[in-house]
Short mmCIF file of C-alpha atoms and ligand atoms in Angstrom, two decimals:
data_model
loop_
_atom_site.label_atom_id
_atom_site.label_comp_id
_atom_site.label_asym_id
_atom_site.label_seq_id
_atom_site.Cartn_x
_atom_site.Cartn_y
_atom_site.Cartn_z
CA UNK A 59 -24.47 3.99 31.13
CA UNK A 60 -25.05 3.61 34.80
CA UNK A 61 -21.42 2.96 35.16
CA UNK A 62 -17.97 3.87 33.90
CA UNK A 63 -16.71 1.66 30.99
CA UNK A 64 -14.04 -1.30 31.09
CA UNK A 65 -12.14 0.70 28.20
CA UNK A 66 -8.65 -0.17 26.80
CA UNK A 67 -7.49 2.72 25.44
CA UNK A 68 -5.08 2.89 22.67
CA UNK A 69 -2.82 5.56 23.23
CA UNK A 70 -3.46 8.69 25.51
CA UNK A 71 -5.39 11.70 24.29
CA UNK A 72 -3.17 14.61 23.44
CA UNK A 73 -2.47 16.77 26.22
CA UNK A 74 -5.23 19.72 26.91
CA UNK A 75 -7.50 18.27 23.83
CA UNK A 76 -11.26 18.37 24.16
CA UNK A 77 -12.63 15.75 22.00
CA UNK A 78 -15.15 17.60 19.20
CA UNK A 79 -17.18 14.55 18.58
CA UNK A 80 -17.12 11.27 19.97
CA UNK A 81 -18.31 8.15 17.57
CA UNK A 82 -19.26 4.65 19.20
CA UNK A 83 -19.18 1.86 16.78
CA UNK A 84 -19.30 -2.22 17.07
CA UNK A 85 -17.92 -4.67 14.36
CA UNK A 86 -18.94 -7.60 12.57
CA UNK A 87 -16.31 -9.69 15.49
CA UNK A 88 -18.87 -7.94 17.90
CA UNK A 89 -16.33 -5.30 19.39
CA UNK A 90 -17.18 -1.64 20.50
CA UNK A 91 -15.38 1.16 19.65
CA UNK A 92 -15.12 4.57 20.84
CA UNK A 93 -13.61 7.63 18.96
CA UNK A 94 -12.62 10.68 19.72
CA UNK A 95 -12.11 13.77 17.45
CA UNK A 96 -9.61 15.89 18.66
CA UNK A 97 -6.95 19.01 17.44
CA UNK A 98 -3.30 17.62 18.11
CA UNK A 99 -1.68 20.59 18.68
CA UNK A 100 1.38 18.38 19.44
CA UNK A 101 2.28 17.76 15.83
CA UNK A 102 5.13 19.33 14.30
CA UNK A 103 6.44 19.26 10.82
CA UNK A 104 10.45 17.49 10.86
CA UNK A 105 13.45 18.83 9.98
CA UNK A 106 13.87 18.80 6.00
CA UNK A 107 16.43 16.34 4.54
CA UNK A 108 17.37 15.54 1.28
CA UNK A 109 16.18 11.59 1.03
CA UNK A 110 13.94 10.61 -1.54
CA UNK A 111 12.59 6.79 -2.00
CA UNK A 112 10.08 5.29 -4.46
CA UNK A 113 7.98 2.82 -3.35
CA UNK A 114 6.51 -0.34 -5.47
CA UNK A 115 3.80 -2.85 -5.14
CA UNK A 116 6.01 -6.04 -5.60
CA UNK A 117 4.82 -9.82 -6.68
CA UNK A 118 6.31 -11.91 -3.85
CA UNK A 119 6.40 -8.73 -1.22
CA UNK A 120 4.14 -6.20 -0.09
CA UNK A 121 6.13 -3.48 -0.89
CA UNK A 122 9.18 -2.99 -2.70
CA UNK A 123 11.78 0.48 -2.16
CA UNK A 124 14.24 1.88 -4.70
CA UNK A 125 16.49 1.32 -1.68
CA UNK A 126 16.31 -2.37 -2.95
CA UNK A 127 14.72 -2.99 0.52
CA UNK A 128 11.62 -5.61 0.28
CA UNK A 129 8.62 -5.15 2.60
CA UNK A 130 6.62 -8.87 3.34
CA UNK A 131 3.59 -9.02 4.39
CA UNK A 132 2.68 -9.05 8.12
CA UNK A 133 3.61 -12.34 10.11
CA UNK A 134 1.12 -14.81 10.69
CA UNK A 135 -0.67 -13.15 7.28
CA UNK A 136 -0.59 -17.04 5.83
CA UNK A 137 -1.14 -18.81 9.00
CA UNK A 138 -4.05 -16.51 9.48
CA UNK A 139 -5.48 -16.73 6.14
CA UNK A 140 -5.79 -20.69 6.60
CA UNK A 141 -7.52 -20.15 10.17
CA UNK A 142 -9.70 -18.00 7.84
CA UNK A 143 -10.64 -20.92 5.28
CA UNK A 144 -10.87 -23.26 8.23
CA UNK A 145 -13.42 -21.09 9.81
CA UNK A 146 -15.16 -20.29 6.62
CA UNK A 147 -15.32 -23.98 6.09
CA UNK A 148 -17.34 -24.23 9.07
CA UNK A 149 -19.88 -22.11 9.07
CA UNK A 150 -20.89 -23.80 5.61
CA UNK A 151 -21.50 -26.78 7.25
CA UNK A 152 -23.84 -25.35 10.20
CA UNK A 153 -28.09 -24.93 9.38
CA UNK A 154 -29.24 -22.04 8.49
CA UNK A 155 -30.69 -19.90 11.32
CA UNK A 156 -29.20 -21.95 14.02
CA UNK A 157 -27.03 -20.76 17.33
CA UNK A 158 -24.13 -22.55 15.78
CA UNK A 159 -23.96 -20.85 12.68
CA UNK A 160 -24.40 -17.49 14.36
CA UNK A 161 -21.10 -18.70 16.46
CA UNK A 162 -19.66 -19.41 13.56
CA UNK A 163 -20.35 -16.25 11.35
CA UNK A 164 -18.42 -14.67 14.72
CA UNK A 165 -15.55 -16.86 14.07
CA UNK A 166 -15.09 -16.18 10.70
CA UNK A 167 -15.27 -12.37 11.75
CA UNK A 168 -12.93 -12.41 14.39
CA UNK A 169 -10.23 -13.65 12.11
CA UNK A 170 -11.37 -11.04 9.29
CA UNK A 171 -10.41 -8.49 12.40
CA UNK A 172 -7.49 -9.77 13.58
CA UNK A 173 -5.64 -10.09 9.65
CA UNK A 174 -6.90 -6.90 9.52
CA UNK A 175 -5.51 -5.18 12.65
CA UNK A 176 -2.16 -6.74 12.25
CA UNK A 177 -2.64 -4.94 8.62
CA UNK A 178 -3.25 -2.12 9.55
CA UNK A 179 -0.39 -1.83 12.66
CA UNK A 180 1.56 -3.56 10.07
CA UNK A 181 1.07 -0.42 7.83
CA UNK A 182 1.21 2.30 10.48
CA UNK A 183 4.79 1.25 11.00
CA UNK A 184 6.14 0.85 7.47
CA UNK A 185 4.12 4.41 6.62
CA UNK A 186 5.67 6.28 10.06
CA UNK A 187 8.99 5.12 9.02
CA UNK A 188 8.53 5.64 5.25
CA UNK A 189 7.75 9.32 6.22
CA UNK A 190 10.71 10.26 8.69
CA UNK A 191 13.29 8.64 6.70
CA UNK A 192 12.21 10.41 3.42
CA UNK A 193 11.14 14.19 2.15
CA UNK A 194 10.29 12.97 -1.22
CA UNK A 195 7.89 9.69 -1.55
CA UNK A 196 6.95 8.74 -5.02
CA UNK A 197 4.25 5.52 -5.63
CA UNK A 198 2.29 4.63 -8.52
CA UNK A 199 -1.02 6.21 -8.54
CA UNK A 200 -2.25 2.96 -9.25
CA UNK A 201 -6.21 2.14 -8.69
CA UNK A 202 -7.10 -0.87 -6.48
CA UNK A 203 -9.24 -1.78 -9.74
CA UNK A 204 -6.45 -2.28 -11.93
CA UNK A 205 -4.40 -4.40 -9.34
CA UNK A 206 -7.07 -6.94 -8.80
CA UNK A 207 -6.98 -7.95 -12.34
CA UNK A 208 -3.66 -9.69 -11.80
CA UNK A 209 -4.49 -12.84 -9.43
CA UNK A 210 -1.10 -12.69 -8.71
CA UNK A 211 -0.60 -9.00 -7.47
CA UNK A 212 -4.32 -9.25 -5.93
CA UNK A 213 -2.57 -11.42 -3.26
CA UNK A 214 0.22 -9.69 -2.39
CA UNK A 215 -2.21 -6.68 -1.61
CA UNK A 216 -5.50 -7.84 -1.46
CA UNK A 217 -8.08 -6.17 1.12
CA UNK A 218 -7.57 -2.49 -0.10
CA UNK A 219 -3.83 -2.15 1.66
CA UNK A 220 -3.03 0.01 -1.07
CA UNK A 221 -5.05 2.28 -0.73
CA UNK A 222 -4.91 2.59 3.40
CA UNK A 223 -1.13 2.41 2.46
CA UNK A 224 -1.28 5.52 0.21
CA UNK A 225 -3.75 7.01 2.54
CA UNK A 226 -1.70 7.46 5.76
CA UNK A 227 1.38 7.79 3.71
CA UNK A 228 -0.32 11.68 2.18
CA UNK A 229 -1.77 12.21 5.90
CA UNK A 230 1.57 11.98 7.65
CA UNK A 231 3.29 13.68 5.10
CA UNK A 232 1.22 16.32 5.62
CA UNK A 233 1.41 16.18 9.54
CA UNK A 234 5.65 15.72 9.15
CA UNK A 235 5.94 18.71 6.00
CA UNK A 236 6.95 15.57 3.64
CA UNK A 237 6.20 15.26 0.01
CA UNK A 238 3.87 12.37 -1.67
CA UNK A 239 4.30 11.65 -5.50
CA UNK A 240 1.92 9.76 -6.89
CA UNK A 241 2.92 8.81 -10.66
CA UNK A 242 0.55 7.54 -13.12
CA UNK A 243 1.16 4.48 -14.48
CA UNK A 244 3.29 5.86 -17.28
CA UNK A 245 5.36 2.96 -18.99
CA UNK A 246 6.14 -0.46 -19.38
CA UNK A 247 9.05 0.14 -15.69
CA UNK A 248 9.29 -3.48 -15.54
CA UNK A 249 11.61 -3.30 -18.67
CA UNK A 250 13.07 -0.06 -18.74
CA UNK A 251 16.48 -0.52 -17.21
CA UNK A 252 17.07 2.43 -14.57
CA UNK A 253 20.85 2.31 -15.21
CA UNK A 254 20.52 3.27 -18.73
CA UNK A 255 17.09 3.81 -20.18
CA UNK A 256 17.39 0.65 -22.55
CA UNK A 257 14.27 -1.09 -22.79
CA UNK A 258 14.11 -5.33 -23.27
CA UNK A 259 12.02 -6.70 -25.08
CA UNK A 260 10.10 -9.18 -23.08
CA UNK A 261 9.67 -9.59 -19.37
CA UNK A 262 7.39 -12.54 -18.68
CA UNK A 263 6.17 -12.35 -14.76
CA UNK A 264 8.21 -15.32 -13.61
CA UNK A 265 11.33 -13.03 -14.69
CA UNK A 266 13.11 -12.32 -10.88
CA UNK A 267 16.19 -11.22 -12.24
CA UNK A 268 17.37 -9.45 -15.52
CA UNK A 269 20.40 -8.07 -16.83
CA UNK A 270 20.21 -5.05 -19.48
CA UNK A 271 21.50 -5.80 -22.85
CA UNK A 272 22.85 -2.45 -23.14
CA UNK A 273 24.65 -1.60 -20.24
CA UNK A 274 24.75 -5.15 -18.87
CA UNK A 275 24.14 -4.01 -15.10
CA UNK A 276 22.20 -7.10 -13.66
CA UNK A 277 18.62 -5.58 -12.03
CA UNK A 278 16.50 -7.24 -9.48
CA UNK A 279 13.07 -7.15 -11.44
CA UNK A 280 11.10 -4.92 -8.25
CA UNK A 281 14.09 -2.94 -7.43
CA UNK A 282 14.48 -1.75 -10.61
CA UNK A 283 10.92 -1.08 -11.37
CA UNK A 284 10.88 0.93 -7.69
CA UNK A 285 13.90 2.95 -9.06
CA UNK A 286 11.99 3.72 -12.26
CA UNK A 287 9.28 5.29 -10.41
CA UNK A 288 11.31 7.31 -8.59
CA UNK A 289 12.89 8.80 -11.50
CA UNK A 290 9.65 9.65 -12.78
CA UNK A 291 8.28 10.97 -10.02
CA UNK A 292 11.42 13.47 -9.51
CA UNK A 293 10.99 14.35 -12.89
CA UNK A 294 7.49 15.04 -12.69
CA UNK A 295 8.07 17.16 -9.44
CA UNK A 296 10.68 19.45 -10.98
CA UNK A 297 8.93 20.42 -14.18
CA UNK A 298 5.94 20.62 -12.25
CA UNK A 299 3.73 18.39 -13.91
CA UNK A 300 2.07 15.77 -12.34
CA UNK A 301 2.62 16.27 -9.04
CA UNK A 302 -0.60 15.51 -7.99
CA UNK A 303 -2.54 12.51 -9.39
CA UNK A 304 -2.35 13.19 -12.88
CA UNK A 305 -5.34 11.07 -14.11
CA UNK A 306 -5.60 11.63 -17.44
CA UNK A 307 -4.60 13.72 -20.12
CA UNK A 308 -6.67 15.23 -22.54
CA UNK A 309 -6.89 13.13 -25.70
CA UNK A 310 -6.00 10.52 -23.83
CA UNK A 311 -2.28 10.26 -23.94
CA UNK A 312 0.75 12.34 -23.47
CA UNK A 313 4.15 11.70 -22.55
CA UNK A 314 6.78 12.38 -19.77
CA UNK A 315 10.35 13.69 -20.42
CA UNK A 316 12.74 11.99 -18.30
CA UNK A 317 16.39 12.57 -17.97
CA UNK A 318 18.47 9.60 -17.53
CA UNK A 319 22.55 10.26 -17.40
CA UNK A 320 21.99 13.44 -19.64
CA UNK A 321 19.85 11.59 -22.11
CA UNK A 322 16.12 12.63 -22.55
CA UNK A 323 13.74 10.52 -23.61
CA UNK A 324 9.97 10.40 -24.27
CA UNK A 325 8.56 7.37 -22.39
CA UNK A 326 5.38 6.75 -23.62
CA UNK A 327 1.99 6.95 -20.71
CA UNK A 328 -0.54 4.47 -20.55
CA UNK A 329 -3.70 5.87 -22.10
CA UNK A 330 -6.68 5.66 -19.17
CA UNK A 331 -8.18 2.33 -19.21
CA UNK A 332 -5.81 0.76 -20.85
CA UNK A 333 -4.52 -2.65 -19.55
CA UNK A 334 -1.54 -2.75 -17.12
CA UNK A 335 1.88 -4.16 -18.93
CA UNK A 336 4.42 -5.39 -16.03
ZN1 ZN B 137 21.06 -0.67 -19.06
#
């Protein structure tokens, strides 16, 4: 470059770092990035507490906590998602080849970038929070695959969030000396009530609200399924087993002890493959 760069830069570069590599990039919306790789000396592991929270991909939110906290998705998600079919709309209409469809295709990118961004910011914040408030975080080692079979879930966290969720949440655990659980998808947690350990028979997806037959403590369907997980996943952690992503098992099933009010149970785990019951 003959001259210096109009650059906006995102945050400042961590004091006395030397940038290792430095990657320039442009995308699709026609923007130019530049990267630099640098050591953060700056970045400390917190102060251990005792909090532990599992986290849930939820039907009408994006993410659901034992807590009973709901996560939505970012604003102007919908209103963005119609400027996306608008613009989509468009560019089907213009010839082939032409200067307006080229404008178009831009349009249709620049949204793409900008539902993305907010995503993205959108998840930065939830995951920085997530990992301050909480030593222990257990989610379902769920695989993007599985997810999009359900039309209905594929919504709520379509465009790979998941996975850029889970991502950041093990990278800033590891920065901040936190913990990541990831469960496998292990039983029907939908239906087992987390008071008690009773499971109902039926739980069609329209289902919000459910109370046990059992113990007769009324459950908010995602709340209850969140506290489920995290059960599991403190279970797993202090037997040691499954810690990490426990994939599959050999022969293809096993099951998980889990101690609910002094009672142990064997909860059955999905076999690999097999199709997701919520
Ligand atoms: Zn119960």
């Amino acid at each position: 470059m003959s001259e210096p760069l109009r650059i906006v830069w995102s945050r400042p570069l961590p004091a006395a770092a030397t940038p290792s590599t430095v990657t320039v990039s442009q995308d699709n919306a026609g923007r130019w990035f530049v990267s630099l790789l640098c050591e953060d000396t700056g970045v400390k592991p917190l102060p251990p507490n005792a909090e532990a929270v599992g986290i849930d991909v939820g039907l009408d939110h994006l993410l659901i906590l034992s807590t009973g906290e709901k996560i939505t998705n970012p604003r102007h998600e919908r209103y963005d998602r119609t400027q996306l079919a608008k613009a989509q709309r468009e560019l089907s209409r213009k010839a082939k080849g032409s200067k307006n469809r080229e404008k178009a295709r831009r349009r249709v990118a620049r949204v793409h970038a900008r539902i993305t961004d907010r995503r993205r910011d959108h998840l930065h914040k939830i995951t920085t929070r997530l990992v301050r408030e909480n030593q222990t975080l257990v989610i379902e080692d769920l695989t993007v695959r599985n997810l999009l079979k359900n039309g209905r879930l594929a919504r709520a966290i379509s465009d790979a969030a998941w996975s850029e969720f889970r991502g950041m949440l093990e990278y800033k655990s590891q920065w901040y000396g936190r913990e990541v659980i990831a469960v496998d998808r292990f039983f029907p947690s939908s239906r087992l009530c987390s008071a008690c350990g009773a499971l109902k028979d039926r739980m069609p997806l329209n289902v919000r609200t459910w109370t046990c037959d059992r113990c007769a403590t009324t459950h908010d369907r995602d709340v209850n399924a969140a506290n489920n997980l995290l059960a599991a996943g403190l279970a797993a952690s202090a037997c040691g087993a499954g810690v990490r992503p426990q994939r599959r098992t050999p022969g293809g099933q096993s099951a998980m002890k889990q101690e609910f009010g002094g009672a142990t149970r064997r909860v059955p785990v999905r076999r690999a493959g097999e199709e997701v019951k919520r």
